[in-house]
Every structure is written in C-alpha cells, then in structure tokens.
Amino acid sequence: MGSVATAIDALTAAGQQDLAKALDQLDGPSQQHLADQVNALDLELVGELINEFVKGDQSDKPLGEVTEAETIPLPADDAGRSNEKAAREAGETLLRDGKVAAFLLAGGQGSRLGFDGPKGDYPYAPITGRTLFAQHAAKIAATRTRYGCDLPWYIMTSPQNDEATKAIFTAADHFGLDPASVTFVVQGTLPAVDAETGAILRATPDTISLAADGHGGLFTALRKSGALEEMSAAGISTIFSFQVDNPKVRICRPEFLGYHHLAGAEMSNTAVRKVSPGEKMGLVAKIDGTTAMVEYTDLPDELAEMRNDDGSLTYWAGSIAVHCIDVDFALRLTEGRLQLPFHRAHKKITHLRADGEVVTPTEPNAIKFEAFLFDALPMASVSITMESARDDEFSPIKNAEGSNSGESARELMNELYSRWFEAAGVSVPAAADGKPVNLEIDPRFALDADELAAKLPAGFTLDGPTALGPDGNKLNG
Ligand code: UTP
C-alpha cells in the first residue's frame, strides 16, 4: 500500500517516467490499484536488473574452467552396495524422525506443454487419466505410511496459478491427504520490461506486467511465508525438492537423503546419464573447482562431445532437478536480500504502449528476470551428486509432442512398470506395436519393484492394459 504520490515519486526517481505519467493520468480505484503494485515493487532491484540485463553489455560472460563433478556412482560392487545401504538407512532414519519436508516446484508457466491450467493437473496416465498432482500426492501418502512420519508437503505456486492450483487440491479433497499437511507458498514476481528501453510494461491500464521470478524464487518464497522458520521449529533439517513434470520422480528417496546427510552437505544433486552430447539438460560439473550447474546452452561443444576411452560421455551428469537443501542453508541464503544471480529471458509479451494502445509483438520485445534454484549450489559449503538410474526416475513432460512429452513419459512409465511386473514373475503382454501394454500402479500400492513383488497375490496375471489401484485392485475391471 502507500499513496499515489509516493509511487509517482519513486518511479520518477527510478527513471520510469512512462509509468509515472500513466499512473498520474489514471484516477479513482484504478489509480490506487496501479499505485499499490508500484509501491510493492523493489525498484532498487529492478533498476539494478535493467542496468545489467537491458542497458549493460549482453555479450557472453566467460564461463570459468569446467571440470567433471565428483559423483557417487550407481553401486557396482560390494563396497558400493554397502555405501548405498548405509545411505539408505541414514535416509530412512531422517524420514522416521520427521527431519524431512517435501517441496514441489509448481510455479512455472508450462508454456512448452501448452496445457490449459497448472501443469500438475495434466492427466498423464494412460488408463485412469491420473494427473501429475495425484501421482505426487500418492507418493507422499505412501512415503508417510512406509516411514510412519508426517512428511509435510510444501508446494510453490505463482500468483498466476495459485488460485487454480488450490482449487484443484480442494476439488480433489487434497488427494486424500490431510489438508493441514499441505502448505502452498506463492513465489514472487518481477516486472517485465521493454527490451530496448527498460521501461516497466503494463498488462492493462492499471496493472503491471508481472512474471514469476524463476524457480530460484523458492528461497525467498519459503522465507517470506514463514515456512523456513516453521520447518526449523519443527526440527526439519532437510528439504527434498522436485519438479512438477516428472511422474517417475522418487520423492524423498532415502538413499539420496542419506548420502546428503552423511556428507554434511548443504545442497545436493541427483544426476542421470545424458543420452547424447546435445541433450537439453543442465550439466552438474565444477566451475573453477566449485560444484555448479552448467546450462546446456553454455556448455562448449568440445566438452559436451568429449568421450572416455570406453566411448561414454565424459560430461554425462545431466541434472534431473531433484535436490536436497538444508533448512539452515536456506535460512543463511535468505538473510537480507537473496544472493542468487538473475538471468534474462527475452520473450514476446503483449502490453500497453505509453499511449494506451495494445501491442501484440511478433518478435521477442521484453525482458523477464528469473533466478534459478541451481545457482545456489556454489554457495553450499559441501555438495554431493548422486548418480541415479535414468530408467527408474526420469520421464519429464515438457513438450506437447516428441521427446519429453506426455506420450514419451507414458511409454517410459509403461516400461518401468513392465520391469517391476517381470521382476515379480508376472509376464507383461505386448501391445500391437510390440511395446508393453499400458500399465499403471498406484504408488500407495507399490512405491517400487520390491514392494510390488511382496504385495502381488500368488497367481496374479496380466492379460491386457492394467491399472492397479491403491489396494492393488484392477481399476479397469
Ligand atoms: P521449467 O523450466 O520446465 O519451466 O520449470 P515451466 O515454466 O514449467 O515450463 P516452460 O519452460 O514454460 O515450458 C521447471 C520446474 O520449475 C518450476 C516449474 O513449475 C517446474 O516444476 N518453476 C519454474 C517454478 O516453480 N517457478 C518458476 O518461476 C519457473
């Protein structure tokens, strides 16, 4: 809140004359509405971002020296298996002792998928049409049951999808979870600015064009909402964070929690082997000796294509954006202004011109500012990277079609469940294309292959596409 005059003065001092003039020309509730939005902006930060990303030199900054990250490999021998067992036990203890919170990043726009509504509402499952939110919720429920813990679930939304996301959870009765155990935190926004002049854009006469501040906004969102203090007071030490669009994600996998904890790490990564040098995944590596993420757009071709003697990629460690983050680390990062760098995104944004005309650009015309979660990695005193089997935990849904789409995720999920059934001694029929038939297993029935094998009744057979419900009942008859 604050007065219109305060807002006009602040805009004028910040060199935002167009917006100051537009505000001055409004009246009544519209004028107050826009003034309130202006007064809520951190104009000092916005000014710094404009100087850096609009007015400053935009040529590529040197990346630093990239070397391989140290990783904890998939266990291949007795020593590896014994380390993994120790990590699993440590992680299980953390879960049982109530030291872990699950954190879902769901504030993105999902523009590539082009799905109408929050991405978590996307019905990815081939038989029941189960949504991503339902899948994650079922895993949370199953993990709570397995470890007898509360496992609070925090979900980050953006101002653009917060209401819709909450409505989905309410309509679905929180997918059977206690509503008090699910907390929504809304991430912050920053104004979009004209790519040439740095002028703050308006979406309508009395609203600023605001965009979510990137997944790195989770730190500020957790701090401002009081969630970090709440976790700390509840004795929670570790946040397990994951993305909304990976139905295979192994939420709160104890091995990962355990490796992170035993190493005394502050923020850790899960990595899978990239399938090709050019795969569009962030690379976990070291930059000038410190663990960090190298965006695929920044990775020099000669490093991306470098191979070991056995032909495997030297820089193989693709990030699946699954992290452990210590609560104390997040508290430290958010003392004062968040110390994460921002990035510029050059986008097409429909907006009002200074004279009030609507401009619908055909070329990118605006700059949005975003912070990335993984930019916190170099600030961690200790960070570990655990290798995961790609087939077991990665099937992202980013695009409307082709690779990393709903279709490719369904196929990967069918293959995963097919392996689980085969391991339990159940043969899986093939569809007409020779691939496994459509399969679904509710995580509340089985979270993994071992649980499925232990729970399937003797003589269980599959004679076609099958969805197993929470009690192992066949939902499709
Ligand atoms: P992506 O980078 O895939 O972006 O987000 P997106 O917005 O979902 O999709 P596109 O790029 O528009 O197609 C990775 C994860 O980070 C979350 C997303 O919800 C997703 O789980 N995210 C992204 C946020 O929570 N906030 C943001 O501001 C951006």
Coordinates of C-alpha atoms and ligand atoms in Angstrom, one line a residue:
M1 CA 0.0 0.0 0.0
G2 CA 1.0 3.6 0.1
S3 CA 0.0 6.7 -1.6
V4 CA -0.2 7.5 -5.3
A5 CA 2.2 10.4 -4.8
T6 CA 4.8 8.1 -3.2
A7 CA 4.5 5.7 -6.2
I8 CA 4.9 8.6 -8.7
D9 CA 8.0 9.9 -6.9
A10 CA 9.6 6.5 -6.7
L11 CA 9.0 5.8 -10.4
T12 CA 10.4 9.2 -11.3
A13 CA 13.5 8.7 -9.2
A14 CA 13.9 5.3 -10.8
G15 CA 13.8 6.7 -14.4
Q16 CA 10.4 5.1 -15.1
Q17 CA 8.8 8.2 -16.5
D18 CA 6.3 6.5 -18.8
L19 CA 4.8 4.5 -15.9
A20 CA 4.8 7.6 -13.6
K21 CA 2.9 9.5 -16.3
A22 CA 0.4 6.7 -16.9
L23 CA -0.2 6.5 -13.1
D24 CA -0.7 10.2 -12.9
Q25 CA -3.3 10.1 -15.7
L26 CA -5.5 7.4 -14.0
D27 CA -8.0 8.2 -11.3
G28 CA -10.1 6.5 -8.7
P29 CA -9.7 2.8 -7.8
S30 CA -7.6 2.2 -11.0
Q31 CA -5.1 4.7 -9.9
Q32 CA -4.8 3.3 -6.4
H33 CA -4.6 -0.3 -7.8
L34 CA -1.6 0.6 -10.0
A35 CA 0.0 2.7 -7.2
D36 CA -0.3 -0.3 -4.9
Q37 CA 1.5 -2.5 -7.4
V38 CA 4.2 0.1 -7.8
N39 CA 4.7 0.5 -4.1
A40 CA 5.1 -3.3 -3.7
L41 CA 8.0 -3.3 -6.2
D42 CA 11.6 -3.4 -5.2
L43 CA 12.5 -0.6 -7.6
E44 CA 16.1 -0.6 -6.5
L45 CA 16.5 -4.3 -7.5
V46 CA 14.5 -3.7 -10.8
G47 CA 16.9 -0.8 -11.6
E48 CA 19.9 -2.9 -11.0
L49 CA 18.5 -5.7 -13.2
I50 CA 17.7 -3.2 -16.0
N51 CA 21.2 -1.8 -15.8
E52 CA 22.7 -5.3 -16.0
F53 CA 20.4 -7.0 -18.5
V54 CA 19.0 -4.2 -20.7
K55 CA 21.5 -1.4 -20.7
G56 CA 24.6 -3.4 -19.9
D57 CA 26.8 -5.5 -22.2
Q58 CA 24.9 -8.6 -23.2
S59 CA 27.8 -10.5 -24.8
D60 CA 28.5 -13.9 -23.3
K61 CA 30.3 -13.8 -20.0
P62 CA 33.3 -16.2 -19.6
L63 CA 32.1 -19.4 -18.0
G64 CA 35.2 -20.3 -16.0
E65 CA 37.1 -23.6 -16.1
V66 CA 34.7 -26.5 -16.4
T67 CA 35.8 -29.9 -15.0
E68 CA 34.0 -33.0 -14.0
A69 CA 31.9 -33.1 -10.8
E70 CA 32.7 -35.8 -8.3
T71 CA 29.7 -38.1 -8.2
I72 CA 28.5 -41.1 -6.2
P73 CA 28.2 -43.8 -8.8
L74 CA 25.4 -46.4 -9.0
P75 CA 26.6 -49.3 -6.9
A76 CA 28.6 -51.7 -9.0
D77 CA 30.4 -53.8 -6.3
D78 CA 30.2 -54.8 -2.7
A79 CA 31.8 -51.6 -1.4
G80 CA 29.3 -49.5 -3.5
R81 CA 26.3 -51.6 -2.3
S82 CA 27.4 -51.3 1.3
N83 CA 27.8 -47.5 1.0
E84 CA 24.3 -47.3 -0.6
K85 CA 22.9 -49.4 2.3
A86 CA 24.4 -47.1 4.8
A87 CA 23.0 -44.1 3.0
R88 CA 19.5 -45.7 2.7
E89 CA 19.5 -46.4 6.4
A90 CA 20.6 -42.9 7.3
G91 CA 17.8 -41.5 5.0
E92 CA 15.2 -43.8 6.4
T93 CA 16.1 -42.6 9.9
L94 CA 15.8 -39.0 8.8
L95 CA 12.3 -39.7 7.5
R96 CA 11.2 -41.7 10.5
D97 CA 12.5 -39.0 12.8
G98 CA 10.5 -36.3 10.9
K99 CA 13.5 -34.4 9.7
V100 CA 12.4 -34.1 6.1
A101 CA 10.0 -31.9 4.2
A102 CA 8.9 -32.5 0.6
F103 CA 8.9 -29.4 -1.7
L104 CA 7.3 -29.3 -5.1
L105 CA 8.1 -26.6 -7.6
A106 CA 4.9 -25.9 -9.4
G107 CA 5.0 -22.1 -10.2
G108 CA 6.1 -22.5 -13.8
Q109 CA 4.0 -21.5 -16.8
G110 CA 4.4 -24.8 -18.6
S111 CA 4.3 -22.8 -21.9
R112 CA 6.0 -25.6 -23.9
L113 CA 3.4 -28.2 -23.0
G114 CA 0.6 -25.7 -23.9
F115 CA -1.8 -27.3 -21.4
D116 CA -4.6 -25.2 -20.2
G117 CA -4.2 -24.8 -16.4
P118 CA -1.5 -25.7 -13.9
K119 CA 0.9 -28.3 -15.3
G120 CA 0.3 -30.5 -12.3
D121 CA -3.3 -31.0 -13.5
Y122 CA -2.1 -32.6 -16.7
P123 CA -3.7 -36.1 -16.9
Y124 CA -0.6 -38.0 -18.0
A125 CA -1.7 -41.6 -17.0
P126 CA -2.8 -43.7 -20.0
I127 CA -5.7 -45.6 -18.4
T128 CA -7.1 -43.6 -15.5
G129 CA -6.1 -40.2 -16.6
R130 CA -4.4 -39.7 -13.2
T131 CA -2.8 -36.3 -13.0
L132 CA 0.7 -35.3 -12.1
F133 CA -0.5 -33.8 -8.8
A134 CA -2.4 -37.0 -8.0
Q135 CA 0.7 -39.1 -8.7
H136 CA 2.9 -36.9 -6.4
A137 CA 0.3 -36.9 -3.7
A138 CA 0.0 -40.7 -3.8
K139 CA 3.8 -41.0 -3.4
I140 CA 3.7 -38.6 -0.4
A141 CA 1.0 -40.7 1.2
A142 CA 2.9 -43.9 0.5
T143 CA 6.1 -42.5 2.0
R144 CA 4.3 -41.3 5.1
T145 CA 2.8 -44.7 5.6
R146 CA 6.1 -46.5 4.9
Y147 CA 8.1 -44.5 7.4
G148 CA 5.4 -43.6 9.9
C149 CA 6.1 -39.9 9.5
D150 CA 4.2 -36.7 8.9
L151 CA 6.3 -35.6 5.9
P152 CA 4.9 -32.1 5.4
W153 CA 4.4 -31.2 1.8
Y154 CA 5.1 -27.7 0.6
I155 CA 4.0 -26.6 -2.9
M156 CA 5.3 -23.5 -4.6
T157 CA 2.8 -21.8 -6.9
S158 CA 3.0 -18.4 -8.7
P159 CA 0.5 -15.6 -8.5
Q160 CA -0.7 -16.7 -11.9
N161 CA -1.6 -20.3 -10.9
D162 CA -2.0 -20.2 -7.2
E163 CA -5.8 -19.9 -7.1
A164 CA -6.2 -22.6 -9.8
T165 CA -3.8 -24.9 -8.0
K166 CA -5.6 -24.6 -4.7
A167 CA -8.9 -25.1 -6.3
I168 CA -7.7 -28.4 -7.9
F169 CA -6.5 -29.6 -4.5
T170 CA -9.7 -28.6 -2.8
A171 CA -11.9 -30.3 -5.5
A172 CA -9.8 -33.4 -5.2
D173 CA -10.1 -33.5 -1.4
H174 CA -6.3 -33.0 -1.3
F175 CA -6.0 -36.4 -3.0
G176 CA -6.8 -38.0 0.4
L177 CA -4.1 -36.1 2.3
D178 CA -4.8 -34.1 5.4
P179 CA -5.2 -30.5 4.1
A180 CA -3.2 -29.3 7.2
S181 CA -0.2 -31.3 5.9
V182 CA -0.1 -29.5 2.5
T183 CA 1.2 -25.9 2.5
F184 CA 1.1 -23.6 -0.5
V185 CA 3.7 -20.9 -0.8
V186 CA 3.4 -18.3 -3.6
Q187 CA 6.6 -17.3 -5.3
G188 CA 7.4 -13.7 -6.0
T189 CA 7.2 -11.7 -9.2
L190 CA 9.3 -9.2 -11.1
P191 CA 8.1 -6.7 -13.7
A192 CA 8.7 -7.4 -17.4
V193 CA 10.5 -4.5 -19.1
D194 CA 10.8 -3.3 -22.6
A195 CA 13.9 -4.9 -24.2
E196 CA 15.1 -1.7 -25.7
T197 CA 14.4 0.9 -23.1
G198 CA 14.0 -0.9 -19.8
A199 CA 10.5 0.7 -19.3
I200 CA 8.3 -1.4 -17.0
L201 CA 5.4 -2.8 -19.0
R202 CA 1.7 -2.7 -18.2
A203 CA -0.6 -5.6 -19.0
T204 CA -3.7 -3.4 -18.6
P205 CA -4.2 0.3 -17.9
D206 CA -3.9 -0.3 -14.1
T207 CA -1.8 -3.5 -13.9
I208 CA 1.9 -4.0 -14.3
S209 CA 3.1 -6.9 -16.4
L210 CA 4.5 -9.2 -13.7
A211 CA 6.3 -12.5 -14.3
A212 CA 7.2 -15.2 -11.8
D213 CA 10.8 -14.8 -10.5
G214 CA 12.0 -18.3 -11.6
H215 CA 12.4 -21.5 -9.6
G216 CA 15.2 -19.8 -7.6
G217 CA 12.3 -17.8 -6.1
L218 CA 11.7 -20.8 -3.8
F219 CA 14.2 -19.4 -1.2
T220 CA 12.5 -16.1 -0.9
A221 CA 9.1 -17.6 -1.0
L222 CA 9.9 -20.1 1.8
R223 CA 11.5 -17.3 3.9
K224 CA 8.8 -14.7 3.4
S225 CA 5.9 -17.2 4.0
G226 CA 7.5 -18.2 7.3
A227 CA 7.8 -21.8 6.1
L228 CA 11.6 -21.9 6.8
E229 CA 11.2 -20.9 10.4
E230 CA 8.2 -23.3 10.7
M231 CA 10.4 -26.1 9.4
S232 CA 13.3 -25.2 11.7
A233 CA 11.0 -25.0 14.7
A234 CA 9.6 -28.5 13.8
G235 CA 13.1 -29.9 13.8
I236 CA 13.1 -30.4 10.0
S237 CA 16.7 -30.4 8.7
T238 CA 16.3 -31.2 5.0
I239 CA 14.1 -30.1 2.2
F240 CA 13.7 -32.6 -0.7
S241 CA 12.8 -30.5 -3.8
F242 CA 11.4 -31.8 -7.1
Q243 CA 9.7 -30.6 -10.2
V244 CA 6.0 -31.0 -11.1
D245 CA 6.6 -32.5 -14.5
N246 CA 8.4 -35.8 -13.8
P247 CA 5.9 -38.6 -12.9
K248 CA 8.8 -41.0 -12.2
V249 CA 10.4 -38.9 -9.5
R250 CA 11.3 -40.9 -6.4
I251 CA 10.1 -38.4 -3.8
C252 CA 12.3 -38.4 -0.7
R253 CA 14.4 -41.3 -1.9
P254 CA 16.2 -42.4 1.3
E255 CA 19.5 -43.2 -0.4
F256 CA 19.7 -39.6 -1.7
L257 CA 18.7 -38.1 1.7
G258 CA 21.2 -40.3 3.4
Y259 CA 24.2 -39.6 1.1
H260 CA 23.5 -35.8 1.5
H261 CA 23.2 -36.1 5.3
L262 CA 26.2 -38.3 5.8
A263 CA 28.4 -36.0 3.8
G264 CA 27.3 -33.0 5.8
A265 CA 26.1 -31.4 2.6
E266 CA 24.1 -28.2 2.3
M267 CA 22.7 -28.7 -1.1
S268 CA 22.9 -31.8 -3.3
N269 CA 22.1 -33.1 -6.8
T270 CA 20.7 -36.1 -8.5
A271 CA 22.2 -36.8 -11.9
V272 CA 21.5 -39.3 -14.7
R273 CA 23.5 -40.1 -17.8
K274 CA 22.7 -37.9 -20.7
V275 CA 21.7 -39.8 -23.8
S276 CA 23.5 -37.6 -26.2
P277 CA 26.0 -34.7 -26.1
G278 CA 23.4 -32.2 -27.1
E279 CA 20.6 -33.3 -24.8
K280 CA 18.9 -30.2 -23.3
M281 CA 19.8 -30.9 -19.7
G282 CA 21.8 -28.9 -17.2
L283 CA 25.2 -30.5 -16.5
V284 CA 26.4 -31.0 -13.0
A285 CA 30.1 -30.1 -13.1
K286 CA 32.7 -28.0 -11.4
I287 CA 33.2 -24.4 -12.4
D288 CA 36.6 -23.1 -11.2
G289 CA 36.7 -26.0 -8.7
T290 CA 33.2 -25.5 -7.2
T291 CA 30.2 -27.7 -7.8
A292 CA 27.7 -25.9 -10.1
M293 CA 25.3 -26.3 -12.9
V294 CA 26.3 -25.6 -16.5
E295 CA 23.2 -24.8 -18.6
Y296 CA 23.2 -26.8 -21.9
T297 CA 23.3 -23.6 -23.8
D298 CA 26.6 -22.6 -22.1
L299 CA 28.3 -26.0 -22.4
P300 CA 31.0 -25.7 -25.1
D301 CA 30.6 -28.3 -27.9
E302 CA 34.1 -29.8 -27.3
L303 CA 33.2 -30.6 -23.7
A304 CA 29.7 -31.8 -24.5
E305 CA 31.1 -34.2 -27.1
M306 CA 34.2 -35.3 -25.1
R307 CA 34.3 -39.1 -24.6
N308 CA 36.1 -41.5 -22.3
D309 CA 38.1 -44.5 -23.7
D310 CA 35.0 -46.7 -23.4
G311 CA 33.0 -44.3 -25.6
S312 CA 30.9 -42.9 -22.8
L313 CA 30.4 -39.2 -22.4
T314 CA 33.0 -37.5 -20.1
Y315 CA 30.4 -34.9 -19.1
W316 CA 27.5 -37.2 -18.6
A317 CA 25.9 -35.9 -15.4
G318 CA 22.6 -34.5 -16.5
S319 CA 20.6 -32.9 -13.7
I320 CA 17.1 -34.0 -13.1
A321 CA 16.4 -31.1 -10.8
V322 CA 16.0 -33.2 -7.7
H323 CA 17.8 -31.6 -4.8
C324 CA 18.3 -31.9 -1.1
I325 CA 18.5 -28.4 0.5
D326 CA 19.3 -28.0 4.2
V327 CA 17.0 -25.7 6.1
D328 CA 19.9 -23.9 7.7
F329 CA 21.5 -23.3 4.3
A330 CA 18.2 -21.8 3.0
L331 CA 18.0 -19.6 6.1
R332 CA 21.5 -18.4 5.6
L333 CA 20.9 -17.6 1.9
T334 CA 17.9 -15.5 2.7
E335 CA 19.3 -13.4 5.4
G336 CA 19.0 -9.9 3.8
R337 CA 18.4 -9.8 0.1
L338 CA 18.7 -13.2 -1.7
Q339 CA 22.2 -13.6 -3.1
L340 CA 21.2 -15.6 -6.2
P341 CA 22.1 -14.1 -9.6
F342 CA 19.3 -13.3 -12.0
H343 CA 19.1 -14.3 -15.7
R344 CA 17.4 -12.6 -18.6
A345 CA 14.7 -14.2 -20.7
H346 CA 13.9 -12.5 -24.0
K347 CA 10.1 -13.0 -24.5
K348 CA 7.1 -11.9 -26.5
I349 CA 4.9 -10.1 -24.1
T350 CA 1.6 -8.3 -25.1
H351 CA 1.4 -5.0 -23.3
L352 CA 0.1 -1.4 -23.4
R353 CA 2.2 1.3 -25.2
A354 CA 2.7 4.6 -23.3
D355 CA -0.3 6.0 -25.3
G356 CA -2.5 3.1 -24.2
E357 CA -2.5 1.1 -27.4
V358 CA -2.3 -2.7 -27.1
V359 CA 0.9 -4.1 -28.6
T360 CA 0.9 -7.8 -29.6
P361 CA 4.5 -8.4 -30.6
T362 CA 5.5 -10.9 -33.3
E363 CA 9.2 -10.9 -32.2
P364 CA 10.5 -11.0 -28.6
N365 CA 10.1 -7.5 -27.2
A366 CA 10.5 -7.8 -23.5
I367 CA 12.9 -9.0 -20.8
K368 CA 11.8 -11.1 -17.9
F369 CA 14.1 -11.7 -14.9
E370 CA 14.5 -15.1 -13.3
A371 CA 16.6 -16.7 -10.6
F372 CA 17.5 -20.4 -10.9
L373 CA 17.4 -22.8 -8.0
F374 CA 20.7 -24.5 -9.0
D375 CA 22.6 -21.2 -8.8
A376 CA 22.6 -21.8 -5.0
L377 CA 24.9 -24.8 -5.5
P378 CA 28.2 -22.9 -5.5
M379 CA 27.2 -21.3 -2.2
A380 CA 26.9 -24.6 -0.4
S381 CA 29.9 -25.4 1.7
V382 CA 29.5 -29.1 0.8
S383 CA 27.5 -30.6 -2.1
I384 CA 27.2 -34.2 -3.3
T385 CA 25.9 -35.5 -6.6
M386 CA 24.3 -38.9 -6.6
E387 CA 24.0 -40.8 -9.9
S388 CA 20.6 -42.3 -10.5
A389 CA 19.4 -44.8 -13.0
R390 CA 17.6 -42.8 -15.6
D391 CA 15.1 -45.5 -16.4
D392 CA 14.0 -45.6 -12.8
E393 CA 13.4 -41.9 -12.1
F394 CA 13.3 -39.6 -15.1
S395 CA 10.4 -39.1 -17.5
P396 CA 9.9 -35.4 -17.8
I397 CA 6.8 -33.9 -19.5
K398 CA 8.0 -30.6 -21.0
N399 CA 6.7 -30.6 -24.6
A400 CA 3.3 -31.0 -26.3
E401 CA 4.8 -33.8 -28.5
G402 CA 8.0 -35.7 -29.4
S403 CA 10.7 -36.2 -26.8
N404 CA 9.9 -35.2 -23.2
S405 CA 6.2 -35.2 -23.9
G406 CA 3.2 -36.8 -22.3
E407 CA 3.4 -39.6 -24.9
S408 CA 7.1 -40.3 -24.2
A409 CA 6.5 -40.2 -20.5
R410 CA 3.6 -42.7 -20.8
E411 CA 5.9 -45.1 -22.8
L412 CA 8.7 -44.8 -20.2
M413 CA 6.3 -45.4 -17.3
N414 CA 4.9 -48.5 -19.1
E415 CA 8.5 -49.8 -19.5
L416 CA 9.2 -49.1 -15.8
Y417 CA 6.1 -50.9 -14.5
S418 CA 6.7 -53.7 -17.0
R419 CA 10.1 -54.3 -15.5
W420 CA 8.6 -54.3 -12.0
F421 CA 6.0 -56.9 -13.0
E422 CA 8.5 -59.0 -14.8
A423 CA 10.8 -58.9 -11.6
A424 CA 7.8 -60.1 -9.7
G425 CA 7.4 -63.0 -12.0
V426 CA 4.4 -61.7 -13.9
S427 CA 4.7 -61.6 -17.7
V428 CA 3.5 -58.5 -19.4
P429 CA 1.6 -58.7 -22.7
A430 CA 2.8 -56.6 -25.6
A431 CA 0.6 -54.0 -27.4
A432 CA 0.2 -54.2 -31.2
D433 CA 3.4 -52.1 -31.6
G434 CA 5.5 -54.7 -29.6
K435 CA 5.9 -52.4 -26.6
P436 CA 4.4 -53.2 -23.2
V437 CA 0.7 -52.6 -22.9
N438 CA -0.5 -49.5 -20.9
L439 CA 0.2 -50.1 -17.2
E440 CA -0.4 -48.1 -14.0
I441 CA 0.5 -48.9 -10.4
D442 CA -0.8 -46.6 -7.7
P443 CA 2.2 -45.6 -5.5
R444 CA 0.1 -46.3 -2.5
F445 CA 0.0 -50.0 -3.5
A446 CA 3.7 -50.2 -4.5
L447 CA 6.4 -47.5 -4.4
D448 CA 8.9 -49.7 -6.0
A449 CA 9.6 -53.1 -7.6
D450 CA 10.3 -54.9 -4.3
E451 CA 7.0 -53.7 -2.8
L452 CA 5.1 -54.8 -5.8
A453 CA 6.7 -58.3 -5.7
A454 CA 5.9 -58.5 -2.0
K455 CA 2.2 -57.5 -2.3
L456 CA 1.0 -59.1 -5.5
P457 CA -1.1 -62.1 -4.7
A458 CA 0.1 -65.6 -5.8
G459 CA -1.2 -66.4 -9.3
F460 CA -1.6 -62.8 -10.3
T461 CA -1.6 -62.4 -14.1
L462 CA -1.9 -59.6 -16.6
D463 CA -4.0 -60.1 -19.7
G464 CA -4.0 -56.6 -21.1
P465 CA -3.7 -53.0 -20.2
T466 CA -4.0 -52.8 -16.4
A467 CA -4.2 -50.0 -13.7
L468 CA -3.7 -51.2 -10.2
G469 CA -5.5 -49.0 -7.6
P470 CA -4.3 -48.2 -4.0
D471 CA -5.3 -51.6 -2.8
G472 CA -3.9 -53.5 -5.7
N473 CA -7.4 -53.9 -7.2
K474 CA -7.6 -53.8 -11.0
L475 CA -9.3 -50.4 -11.8
N476 CA -10.0 -51.4 -15.4
G477 CA -12.0 -54.5 -14.5
Ligands
UTP1 P1 10.6 -25.3 -16.4 O1 12.0 -24.7 -16.5 O2 10.4 -26.6 -17.1 O3 9.6 -24.2 -16.8 O4 10.3 -25.5 -14.9 P2 8.0 -24.3 -16.9 O5 7.5 -22.9 -16.7 O6 7.3 -25.4 -16.1 O7 7.7 -24.6 -18.5 P3 8.1 -23.8 -19.8 O8 9.5 -23.5 -19.8 O9 7.2 -22.5 -19.7 O10 7.6 -24.7 -20.9 C1 10.9 -26.5 -14.1 C2 10.2 -26.6 -12.8 O11 10.3 -25.4 -12.1 C3 9.0 -24.8 -11.8 C4 8.1 -25.5 -12.8 O12 6.8 -25.5 -12.2 C5 8.7 -26.9 -12.9 O13 8.3 -27.7 -11.9 N1 9.1 -23.4 -11.8 C6 9.6 -22.7 -12.9 C7 8.6 -22.6 -10.8 O14 8.2 -23.2 -9.8 N2 8.7 -21.3 -10.9 C8 9.2 -20.6 -12.0 O15 9.2 -19.4 -11.9 C9 9.7 -21.4 -13.0

